[in-house]
Amino acid sequence: MIYWHIQMYQPWGRNKGKIESRLMLLEKQPIIGTGDWDDFQCRNFTGESSEGLEINDIILVREGAIAVALCRINSDCFTDPNLKSKFHHDYYRNVEVLSYYYDKDLFPQPQSTLQRLYNSNTDSWKFIDKFYNKVMQSQNFEKIKNILHYKKQIILQGPPGTGKTKFAKEIAKKIIEENAFISDQVIIENIIENQVIKSTEREKNYEVLEINFSDRKIKIKRESETEDYTSFDDVINAFNSKLWESKLEQDNVRRAASLAKFIYEKVNFKNTSDQFKLIQFHPSYTYEDFVRGITAESKGDRIEYKNVNKTLGLFADKALKNFRNSQKVSELISKEIWVDKNYLKFKENLESILEESGELLIKEATKPKITAIENDAIRVNRYSNEKDSVLIKDSDIINGYIGLHLVVPNVKIQDNFSLSKSARSGMYYLYQNLIEKFKKYLEEKETAFEFNNDFKKEDLRKYVLVIDEINRANLSSVLGELIYALEYRGETVESMYDVDGNDLILPANLYIIGTMNTADRSVGHIDYAIRRRFAFVDVLPENLKETQNLENFDDVLFTEVSKLFDTNLSPEFEKNDVQLGHSYFIDKSEEKDGVPMNIRLEYEIKPILLEYVKDGVLIGDGIKKKIENLDKLY
């Protein structure tokens, strides 16, 4: 590929003025420009030269040795008097900004206004090529992320060793942190005058001297350096792009990145571990392992069987609770927190009375009595017969109490699977009496709700479940009725197990990423009904030395192994399904407990290739000898 680089901050010639390249790239239609000089560089820019700039060419904008941005040429050369009065250049081209450059590395060739790079062996060409491949990977990443947003569940499929699980984790991280954004208000709430903030480089501390709200600027000073202003916009941009993760040379960028990182850590955007979960499927995995099932609990001299949520049920419930809370007004959130706190005290009070007296009437001069305080419920006997024992869930009592004040209660009562008809007929009566008992407790304690403005509306969060080796289980059996819920997010499906009711909902803020090894023929078939509900994304082998400039990638061995799948692959297989992935060809000798490539070849690469021979994936006379001859590369 042919690359260009341009320096355009001296439109009148040397020492006659400087234009910030970023201002031109921040135009509504980004542009690059040059003056009217009688030399080959200007002719290359205008297109007069046969080897000049063309549409779709890639060009690095730089200021001396500092790389600014990578762009794609989007137009022929043109003139514009308005742009000339603003930026002083004579000739312009429209560009698409592919990415700004934030790393600390300097461009190897700081001279020349406009230059075309022909030789791929030069440091300049390698610098731009590395940047370009990184940008392309990022754009592909964004594309996949957008598919996940649209479909809600995707499967990353490819042969072994292509880093599907690692890629799934990276996508999950980006999806989860998309909600991490800040505004002027967040800056104002977290940055105050005289505050000391650590530099991103950890060398010296910054001190906040002044916050100018009207001009949206923060005056900041680092030890032994002059004071300067950083705009709110610079901090917001640094936050959104996580600039502190790059090594920064420019003081203005470092100031903004340090403030952004301080806010990021203070408001705890990075604490997202409860929004991510990774599990691995296997052939014996069932619906009862994944969604809902029955567990046995010891209750003294008896065993009690309970329906409980499992991995997906618990995770979906957490996401749904957040989704619903994000829709609630702050007064209702404050109310719920207050009720939860006092309800725990109410149960402790009931438990202490039971321990002292041995029994507790649910209401004076009535027969029903409370017989036990469970972890998440209260057990009540309507009469003396144990078969008339019912469990009334804490959540129903709490919802009922709040419903009397703010919302209509949604009454659901959980039983212990052995109710008589008479017990069932009196459940609502018992439920209402427990609510009244809770109200009476609050009145006796002279406890009344007061709105606490500290409890703000809960932010909507995103939850990501990664299912590794998703095709190793019987998906139709494992998912059950959730096959419908995958397509119709937010709608209720009925589960075969009753956990606070039979309803199951997969909310819109829950994302599922599966990984699938396309070379594994021992796994179950994914039927069309499930395939329709997932988007399948290929993750294929690539030469990391070419695409990522990874120096410890053995591209020679990668190429030789790749050739085996061109010359000796059975017609029953596709190369993209079985070729060994790039992770097998990374030299790990410099890593802790790592090994060099000759060891990886002997004990990782050759064994799987020989296994392919046994399974009929690689065929042909002399295939085993070809595999053994790979040793000659070392």
XYZ file of C-alpha atoms in Angstrom:
634
model
C 0.000 0.000 0.000
C 1.153 3.580 -0.746
C 0.976 6.079 2.084
C 1.429 9.859 2.278
C 2.305 12.274 5.050
C 1.733 16.026 5.136
C 2.797 18.948 7.299
C 0.601 22.000 6.758
C 1.191 24.463 9.547
C 3.347 26.978 7.630
C 1.073 28.226 4.817
C 3.122 31.396 4.121
C 6.503 29.691 4.117
C 9.046 29.237 6.863
C 8.786 31.284 10.074
C 5.713 33.230 8.931
C 2.985 31.691 11.026
C 1.555 28.470 12.350
C -1.883 26.923 11.858
C -3.122 24.189 14.205
C -3.785 21.188 11.988
C -6.473 19.971 14.378
C -8.594 23.062 13.662
C -8.737 22.139 9.980
C -9.579 18.530 10.812
C -12.314 19.682 13.202
C -14.182 21.546 10.455
C -17.702 20.201 9.794
C -16.167 18.797 6.613
C -12.546 17.995 7.621
C -9.910 19.384 5.257
C -6.187 19.446 4.592
C -4.454 22.224 2.671
C -1.266 23.643 1.206
C 0.014 26.915 -0.193
C 0.653 27.798 -3.838
C 4.309 26.895 -4.267
C 6.112 26.095 -7.461
C 7.453 22.664 -6.605
C 6.561 18.990 -7.003
C 4.965 18.781 -3.525
C 2.325 21.342 -4.431
C 1.717 19.668 -7.789
C 1.262 16.330 -6.008
C -1.326 17.956 -3.751
C -3.319 19.551 -6.565
C -3.180 16.420 -8.693
C -1.281 17.996 -11.572
C 1.361 15.308 -11.185
C 0.646 11.831 -12.539
C 1.696 10.390 -9.178
C -0.160 12.942 -7.052
C -2.824 12.511 -4.386
C -5.888 10.512 -5.383
C -9.252 9.877 -3.779
C -9.071 7.064 -1.163
C -5.328 7.538 -0.603
C -4.237 7.310 3.042
C -2.408 10.313 4.482
C -0.869 11.042 7.882
C -1.255 14.625 9.082
C 1.674 15.644 11.274
C 3.244 18.676 12.907
C 6.949 18.093 12.625
C 7.592 14.704 14.210
C 4.278 14.736 16.097
C 1.633 12.636 14.358
C -1.799 14.268 14.500
C -4.262 12.071 12.617
C -4.667 9.461 9.907
C -7.029 10.471 7.096
C -8.498 9.209 3.844
C -8.637 11.584 0.837
C -12.285 12.191 -0.086
C -12.161 14.798 -2.872
C -10.177 16.290 -5.690
C -8.282 19.525 -5.082
C -10.361 22.715 -4.785
C -10.041 26.365 -3.757
C -12.306 28.261 -1.369
C -11.954 31.981 -0.475
C -13.668 31.502 2.896
C -11.283 28.753 3.878
C -8.317 30.797 2.639
C -9.264 33.754 4.850
C -9.590 31.366 7.797
C -6.611 29.043 7.278
C -4.483 30.942 4.707
C -3.870 27.931 2.466
C -4.542 28.161 -1.285
C -5.511 24.577 -2.115
C -7.701 22.133 -0.149
C -8.943 18.578 -0.160
C -11.753 17.036 1.855
C -10.710 14.131 4.072
C -12.246 11.573 6.382
C -10.480 11.469 9.748
C -9.922 7.786 10.436
C -8.325 8.332 13.834
C -6.348 10.829 15.872
C -2.948 9.749 17.145
C -2.417 9.623 20.915
C 0.675 7.433 21.386
C 3.997 8.936 22.382
C 6.040 7.621 19.417
C 7.381 10.323 17.104
C 7.137 10.110 13.325
C 10.592 9.187 11.944
C 10.601 11.798 9.146
C 9.758 15.272 10.469
C 10.800 17.115 7.263
C 8.913 17.772 4.008
C 5.521 19.367 3.365
C 3.976 16.494 1.415
C 5.608 13.186 0.631
C 4.558 9.919 -0.910
C 6.032 6.731 0.558
C 6.887 3.988 -1.920
C 9.211 1.720 0.056
C 7.550 -0.581 2.627
C 10.925 -1.161 4.290
C 11.285 2.427 5.541
C 10.509 3.409 9.132
C 8.065 6.060 7.909
C 6.050 3.546 5.888
C 6.041 1.074 8.798
C 4.908 3.804 11.218
C 1.868 4.704 9.074
C 1.127 1.074 8.192
C 1.057 0.099 11.875
C -1.270 3.024 12.627
C -3.505 2.178 9.654
C -3.861 -1.497 10.608
C -4.684 -0.503 14.174
C -7.392 1.850 12.883
C -8.828 -0.824 10.584
C -8.984 -3.273 13.468
C -10.740 -0.658 15.549
C -13.285 -0.017 12.783
C -13.938 -3.750 12.442
C -14.333 -3.870 16.204
C -16.892 -1.040 16.051
C -18.780 -2.861 13.303
C -19.076 -6.002 15.418
C -20.059 -3.927 18.438
C -22.834 -2.299 16.411
C -24.080 -5.736 15.309
C -24.252 -6.768 18.967
C -26.213 -3.609 19.794
C -28.708 -4.451 17.060
C -29.014 -8.212 17.531
C -28.296 -8.418 21.304
C -26.528 -11.763 20.855
C -23.697 -12.823 18.569
C -21.473 -15.860 18.131
C -17.778 -15.415 17.310
C -16.871 -18.414 15.174
C -13.552 -19.585 13.798
C -10.864 -22.260 13.900
C -8.786 -22.935 17.037
C -6.284 -20.330 18.154
C -7.869 -17.178 16.723
C -8.431 -15.561 20.121
C -12.229 -15.710 20.122
C -12.582 -15.700 23.910
C -10.129 -12.829 24.302
C -11.956 -10.910 21.593
C -15.291 -11.582 23.325
C -13.906 -10.118 26.560
C -12.678 -7.015 24.724
C -16.100 -6.473 23.129
C -17.778 -6.960 26.508
C -15.493 -4.378 28.109
C -16.283 -1.802 25.420
C -20.027 -2.458 25.592
C -20.080 -2.149 29.377
C -18.017 1.037 29.418
C -20.103 2.766 26.746
C -22.247 4.125 29.570
C -19.203 5.827 31.021
C -19.706 9.395 29.846
C -19.387 12.752 31.497
C -20.885 16.189 31.140
C -20.135 19.663 32.476
C -22.166 18.756 35.563
C -20.015 15.687 36.311
C -16.859 17.824 35.989
C -18.262 20.506 38.295
C -19.323 17.919 40.883
C -15.929 16.210 41.020
C -13.293 18.888 40.373
C -12.899 21.617 43.000
C -10.388 24.414 43.557
C -7.191 23.610 45.500
C -7.600 19.933 44.637
C -4.394 17.918 44.047
C -4.555 15.491 41.130
C -1.952 12.926 40.064
C -0.411 13.239 36.628
C -1.021 10.382 34.196
C 2.732 9.851 34.107
C 2.899 9.744 37.933
C 5.823 12.172 37.869
C 4.349 15.213 39.582
C 0.988 16.324 40.902
C -1.309 18.959 39.454
C -3.098 21.568 41.533
C -6.472 22.981 40.480
C -6.175 26.765 40.848
C -9.448 28.026 39.421
C -12.657 26.806 37.748
C -14.198 29.284 35.304
C -17.777 28.084 34.863
C -18.845 30.700 32.317
C -15.884 30.044 29.983
C -15.889 26.295 30.809
C -12.204 26.246 31.697
C -10.060 24.884 34.513
C -6.809 26.592 35.490
C -4.313 23.924 36.494
C -0.610 23.915 37.423
C 1.951 21.177 37.863
C 4.799 21.499 40.356
C 7.524 23.919 39.173
C 5.680 24.601 35.912
C 3.641 27.522 34.654
C -0.114 27.533 35.108
C -2.415 27.032 32.139
C -6.080 26.456 31.248
C -7.753 23.224 30.183
C -11.215 23.410 28.633
C -14.177 21.287 29.719
C -14.343 19.959 26.148
C -10.727 18.746 26.324
C -11.499 16.862 29.548
C -14.675 15.329 28.084
C -12.839 14.238 24.917
C -9.980 12.805 26.990
C -12.500 10.905 29.119
C -14.394 9.472 26.147
C -11.203 8.251 24.448
C -9.454 7.217 27.710
C -6.405 9.246 26.806
C -4.655 8.317 30.048
C -4.109 4.805 28.657
C -1.675 6.282 26.103
C 1.741 7.719 26.857
C 1.475 11.445 26.330
C 4.113 14.043 25.506
C 2.082 17.221 24.978
C 1.377 19.136 28.181
C -2.114 20.285 27.176
C -3.168 16.726 26.366
C -1.622 15.356 29.557
C -3.455 17.924 31.695
C -6.816 16.989 30.204
C -6.051 13.251 30.477
C -5.052 13.593 34.152
C -8.299 15.390 35.022
C -10.330 12.832 33.031
C -8.647 9.890 34.759
C -9.241 11.468 38.166
C -12.987 11.724 37.399
C -13.069 8.199 35.969
C -11.648 6.716 39.153
C -13.587 8.966 41.515
C -17.030 8.176 40.119
C -16.035 4.502 39.878
C -16.809 3.974 36.201
C -14.186 1.246 36.225
C -16.050 -0.893 38.796
C -18.024 -2.953 36.297
C -17.162 -6.502 37.379
C -20.767 -7.313 38.321
C -21.834 -6.463 34.758
C -19.701 -9.210 33.177
C -19.872 -12.981 33.458
C -18.082 -15.756 31.568
C -19.155 -19.403 31.566
C -18.269 -22.407 29.409
C -20.776 -24.880 27.981
C -20.179 -28.632 27.804
C -22.212 -31.573 26.434
C -23.921 -32.365 29.769
C -25.014 -28.761 30.393
C -28.796 -28.442 30.942
C -31.577 -25.890 31.318
C -31.466 -26.556 35.069
C -27.769 -25.597 35.103
C -28.197 -22.474 33.025
C -31.645 -20.924 33.560
C -33.629 -22.283 36.515
C -33.681 -25.455 38.552
C -34.410 -27.068 41.911
C -32.053 -27.090 44.902
C -32.390 -28.929 48.205
C -31.941 -27.053 51.482
C -31.672 -28.586 54.930
C -34.263 -27.177 57.375
C -33.376 -28.905 60.606
C -34.989 -32.326 60.516
C -36.431 -31.891 57.025
C -35.280 -31.218 53.498
C -36.921 -28.403 51.550
C -36.788 -28.216 47.765
C -36.772 -24.760 46.227
C -36.911 -23.395 42.707
C -33.969 -21.062 42.145
C -32.464 -18.977 39.362
C -29.215 -20.276 37.903
C -26.505 -18.488 35.878
C -28.650 -16.808 33.233
C -31.667 -16.404 35.509
C -29.610 -14.568 38.127
C -27.756 -12.422 35.580
C -30.930 -11.529 33.664
C -32.670 -10.668 36.938
C -29.818 -8.323 37.862
C -29.936 -6.620 34.457
C -33.748 -6.346 34.575
C -33.660 -4.788 38.033
C -31.204 -2.157 36.796
C -33.294 -1.538 33.664
C -36.441 -0.992 35.731
C -34.683 1.126 38.347
C -33.273 3.358 35.617
C -36.873 4.174 34.654
C -37.946 5.034 38.202
C -38.135 8.493 39.731
C -35.682 9.210 42.551
C -38.511 9.422 45.122
C -39.533 5.827 44.469
C -35.915 4.653 44.680
C -35.525 6.471 47.998
C -38.748 4.878 49.213
C -37.649 1.358 48.279
C -34.288 1.741 50.025
C -36.006 3.023 53.159
C -38.540 0.149 53.141
C -35.848 -2.520 52.555
C -33.825 -1.231 55.487
C -36.804 -1.184 57.871
C -38.182 -4.506 56.655
C -34.940 -6.227 57.704
C -35.396 -4.788 61.204
C -39.029 -5.968 61.140
C -37.962 -9.554 60.379
C -35.303 -9.438 63.102
C -38.004 -8.330 65.533
C -40.292 -11.213 64.509
C -37.443 -13.694 64.846
C -36.573 -12.544 68.380
C -40.249 -12.849 69.455
C -40.427 -16.370 67.995
C -37.279 -17.414 69.860
C -38.728 -16.172 73.166
C -42.328 -17.387 72.899
C -42.140 -20.213 70.360
C -45.070 -18.890 68.352
C -46.408 -15.616 66.971
C -49.929 -14.855 65.838
C -50.144 -13.040 62.556
C -53.020 -11.000 63.996
C -54.619 -10.891 67.444
C -57.625 -13.161 68.059
C -56.976 -15.131 64.845
C -55.655 -18.642 64.183
C -52.938 -18.007 61.527
C -49.506 -17.784 63.052
C -45.943 -17.169 61.925
C -43.925 -20.349 62.372
C -40.555 -19.511 60.808
C -38.508 -16.630 59.405
C -36.832 -17.789 56.197
C -33.990 -16.084 54.310
C -36.335 -14.543 51.747
C -39.814 -15.262 53.115
C -42.055 -15.630 56.154
C -43.683 -19.031 56.803
C -47.269 -18.899 58.048
C -49.658 -21.643 59.192
C -53.296 -20.791 58.700
C -54.348 -23.609 61.079
C -52.345 -26.097 63.149
C -51.905 -28.546 60.289
C -48.394 -28.409 58.833
C -49.803 -29.008 55.363
C -51.459 -25.608 55.591
C -48.044 -23.955 55.827
C -47.356 -21.286 53.209
C -44.332 -19.198 52.309
C -45.017 -15.512 51.661
C -42.078 -13.889 49.908
C -40.390 -10.822 51.385
C -40.440 -9.132 47.985
C -44.243 -9.444 47.817
C -44.724 -7.922 51.264
C -42.368 -5.056 50.410
C -43.998 -4.438 47.026
C -47.415 -4.563 48.649
C -46.437 -2.015 51.273
C -44.940 0.360 48.719
C -47.936 -0.212 46.457
C -50.270 1.161 49.080
C -48.466 4.469 48.729
C -46.998 4.797 45.262
C -47.791 1.963 42.861
C -50.303 -0.851 42.408
C -48.877 -3.979 44.097
C -48.182 -7.052 41.986
C -49.097 -9.859 44.385
C -47.367 -13.213 43.993
C -47.242 -15.760 46.769
C -44.808 -18.644 46.816
C -45.873 -21.987 48.285
C -43.966 -25.039 49.473
C -45.576 -27.433 46.937
C -47.913 -29.051 49.542
C -50.794 -26.624 50.040
C -54.286 -27.778 50.840
C -57.259 -26.087 49.173
C -58.148 -24.236 52.369
C -54.619 -22.834 52.658
C -54.682 -21.620 49.070
C -58.021 -19.898 49.561
C -56.643 -17.827 52.436
C -53.324 -16.767 50.913
C -54.376 -13.232 50.005
C -55.816 -12.759 53.484
C -52.517 -13.811 55.050
C -50.574 -11.569 52.694
C -52.645 -8.495 53.601
C -52.317 -9.216 57.308
C -48.528 -9.399 57.070
C -48.479 -6.016 55.350
C -50.651 -4.613 58.165
C -48.278 -6.141 60.734
C -45.324 -4.430 59.033
C -47.235 -1.103 59.017
C -48.049 -1.482 62.706
C -44.378 -2.187 63.486
C -43.362 1.049 61.748
C -46.012 3.010 63.634
C -44.871 1.596 66.986
C -41.282 2.501 66.162
C -42.510 5.951 65.065
C -40.647 5.461 61.811
C -41.919 7.449 58.851
C -40.573 7.818 55.339
C -38.769 11.045 54.481
C -37.553 11.666 50.952
C -33.765 11.588 50.739
C -32.544 13.518 47.703
C -29.175 11.715 47.861
C -30.738 8.725 46.124
C -30.601 9.757 42.493
C -32.095 7.960 39.538
C -30.077 4.821 38.771
C -28.068 4.956 35.548
C -28.874 2.354 32.927
C -26.036 -0.170 32.809
C -25.160 -2.847 30.270
C -24.597 -6.481 31.213
C -22.639 -8.935 29.065
C -22.665 -12.722 29.370
C -19.903 -14.533 27.450
C -20.621 -18.210 26.735
C -17.424 -19.963 25.713
C -17.773 -23.060 23.488
C -21.487 -22.324 23.103
C -21.998 -25.067 20.525
C -20.745 -27.847 22.828
C -24.142 -28.000 24.590
C -27.534 -28.859 23.139
C -28.682 -25.249 22.781
C -32.349 -26.016 22.129
C -32.521 -27.975 25.367
C -30.409 -25.577 27.430
C -32.304 -22.440 26.362
C -35.819 -23.871 26.421
C -38.482 -21.150 26.228
C -35.764 -18.465 26.193
C -35.352 -19.044 22.455
C -38.413 -16.784 22.170
C -37.057 -14.287 24.731
C -33.808 -13.893 22.774
C -35.721 -12.390 19.872
C -38.343 -10.462 21.826
C -36.370 -8.623 24.471
C -38.383 -7.157 27.333
C -41.305 -9.521 26.747
C -42.352 -12.097 29.307
C -42.006 -15.833 28.740
C -43.265 -18.460 31.158
C -40.697 -20.699 32.802
C -41.373 -24.257 33.911
C -39.992 -23.288 37.347
C -41.656 -20.756 39.653
C -39.141 -18.335 41.200
C -41.077 -15.309 42.437
C -43.484 -16.318 39.680
C -43.048 -18.163 36.411
C -42.201 -15.056 34.415
C -38.805 -14.767 32.734
C -37.621 -11.651 30.927
C -34.406 -10.943 29.037
C -34.092 -7.138 29.170
C -32.674 -4.965 26.398
C -29.554 -4.129 28.449
C -28.429 -7.786 28.552
C -26.025 -8.874 25.789
C -24.841 -12.407 25.017
C -21.585 -13.252 23.214
C -20.910 -16.870 22.337
C -17.700 -18.390 20.976
C -17.656 -21.408 18.676
C -14.765 -23.522 17.425
C -15.643 -24.365 13.812
C -13.096 -27.201 13.721
C -14.828 -29.167 16.494
C -16.979 -31.800 14.763
C -17.927 -33.555 18.010
C -20.369 -30.845 19.050
C -24.093 -30.673 18.631
C -25.878 -29.061 15.723
C -27.178 -25.494 16.083
C -30.676 -25.533 14.600
C -32.108 -22.823 12.366
C -34.400 -21.377 15.059
C -31.368 -20.535 17.188
C -29.229 -19.429 14.247
C -31.864 -16.836 13.345
C -31.522 -15.291 16.766
C -27.727 -14.947 16.722
C -25.472 -12.992 14.394
C -22.440 -15.074 13.402
C -19.123 -13.240 13.113
C -16.009 -14.860 11.637
C -12.759 -14.566 13.596
C -10.097 -15.875 11.218
C -6.325 -16.475 11.308
C -4.175 -13.481 10.375
C -0.494 -12.662 10.030
C -0.003 -10.476 13.099
C 3.346 -9.214 11.855
C 1.556 -7.648 8.894
C -1.662 -6.523 10.572
C -0.352 -5.487 13.997
C 3.418 -5.245 13.496
C 3.827 -7.841 16.230
C 7.556 -8.507 16.324
C 7.383 -11.784 18.261
C 4.983 -13.311 15.722
C 6.577 -16.078 13.661
C 5.215 -15.210 10.223
C 7.484 -17.739 8.483
C 6.074 -20.710 10.416
C 2.548 -19.272 10.107
C 2.922 -19.154 6.317
C 4.325 -22.693 6.071
C 1.541 -24.171 8.209
C -1.045 -22.185 6.251
C 0.222 -23.776 3.018
C -0.693 -27.244 4.340
C -4.348 -26.164 4.315
C -3.979 -25.044 0.692
C -2.341 -28.218 -0.600
C -3.557 -31.032 1.676
C -7.021 -30.068 2.925
C -9.808 -32.624 2.491
C -12.611 -31.344 0.204
C -15.028 -32.029 3.082
C -13.612 -29.051 4.976
C -13.238 -25.308 4.486
C -9.847 -23.757 5.212
C -11.399 -20.988 7.321
C -12.988 -23.610 9.580
C -9.869 -25.576 10.477
C -6.674 -23.590 9.807
C -4.582 -23.012 12.927
C -5.091 -19.533 14.355
C -2.483 -16.849 14.900
C -2.177 -17.337 18.671
C -0.229 -20.565 18.060
C 2.563 -18.601 16.336
C 3.411 -16.026 18.996
C 6.859 -16.522 20.496
C 6.414 -16.432 24.275
C 10.016 -16.953 25.290
C 10.195 -13.453 26.826
C 7.088 -14.004 28.948
C 7.100 -15.383 32.466
C 7.003 -19.191 32.214
C 6.835 -18.780 28.428
C 8.532 -20.969 25.842
C 10.196 -20.303 22.441
C 8.556 -21.208 19.146
C 10.446 -24.483 18.634
C 8.835 -25.810 21.847
C 5.408 -24.553 20.812
C 5.866 -26.217 17.428
C 6.774 -29.565 18.958
C 4.157 -29.728 21.716
C 1.279 -27.559 20.487
C 1.280 -27.125 16.708
C 2.461 -30.502 15.437
C 0.155 -32.544 17.723
C -2.988 -30.793 16.469
C -1.819 -31.089 12.845
C -1.243 -34.832 13.303
C -4.663 -35.097 14.937
C -6.079 -33.448 11.825
C -4.403 -36.211 9.786
C -6.104 -38.887 11.934
C -9.490 -37.174 11.549
C -9.124 -36.849 7.792
C -8.908 -33.065 7.795
C -5.407 -33.051 6.280
C -4.898 -35.733 3.661
C -2.528 -36.753 0.863
C 0.708 -38.649 0.397
C 3.565 -37.321 2.456
C 1.430 -35.078 4.710
C 3.015 -36.486 7.880
C 6.481 -35.861 6.446
C 5.532 -32.276 5.610
C 4.465 -31.770 9.226
C 7.668 -33.302 10.586
C 9.763 -31.168 8.204
C 8.477 -28.015 9.914
C 11.288 -28.667 12.429
C 13.785 -27.580 9.762
C 12.659 -23.976 10.234
C 14.587 -24.021 13.533
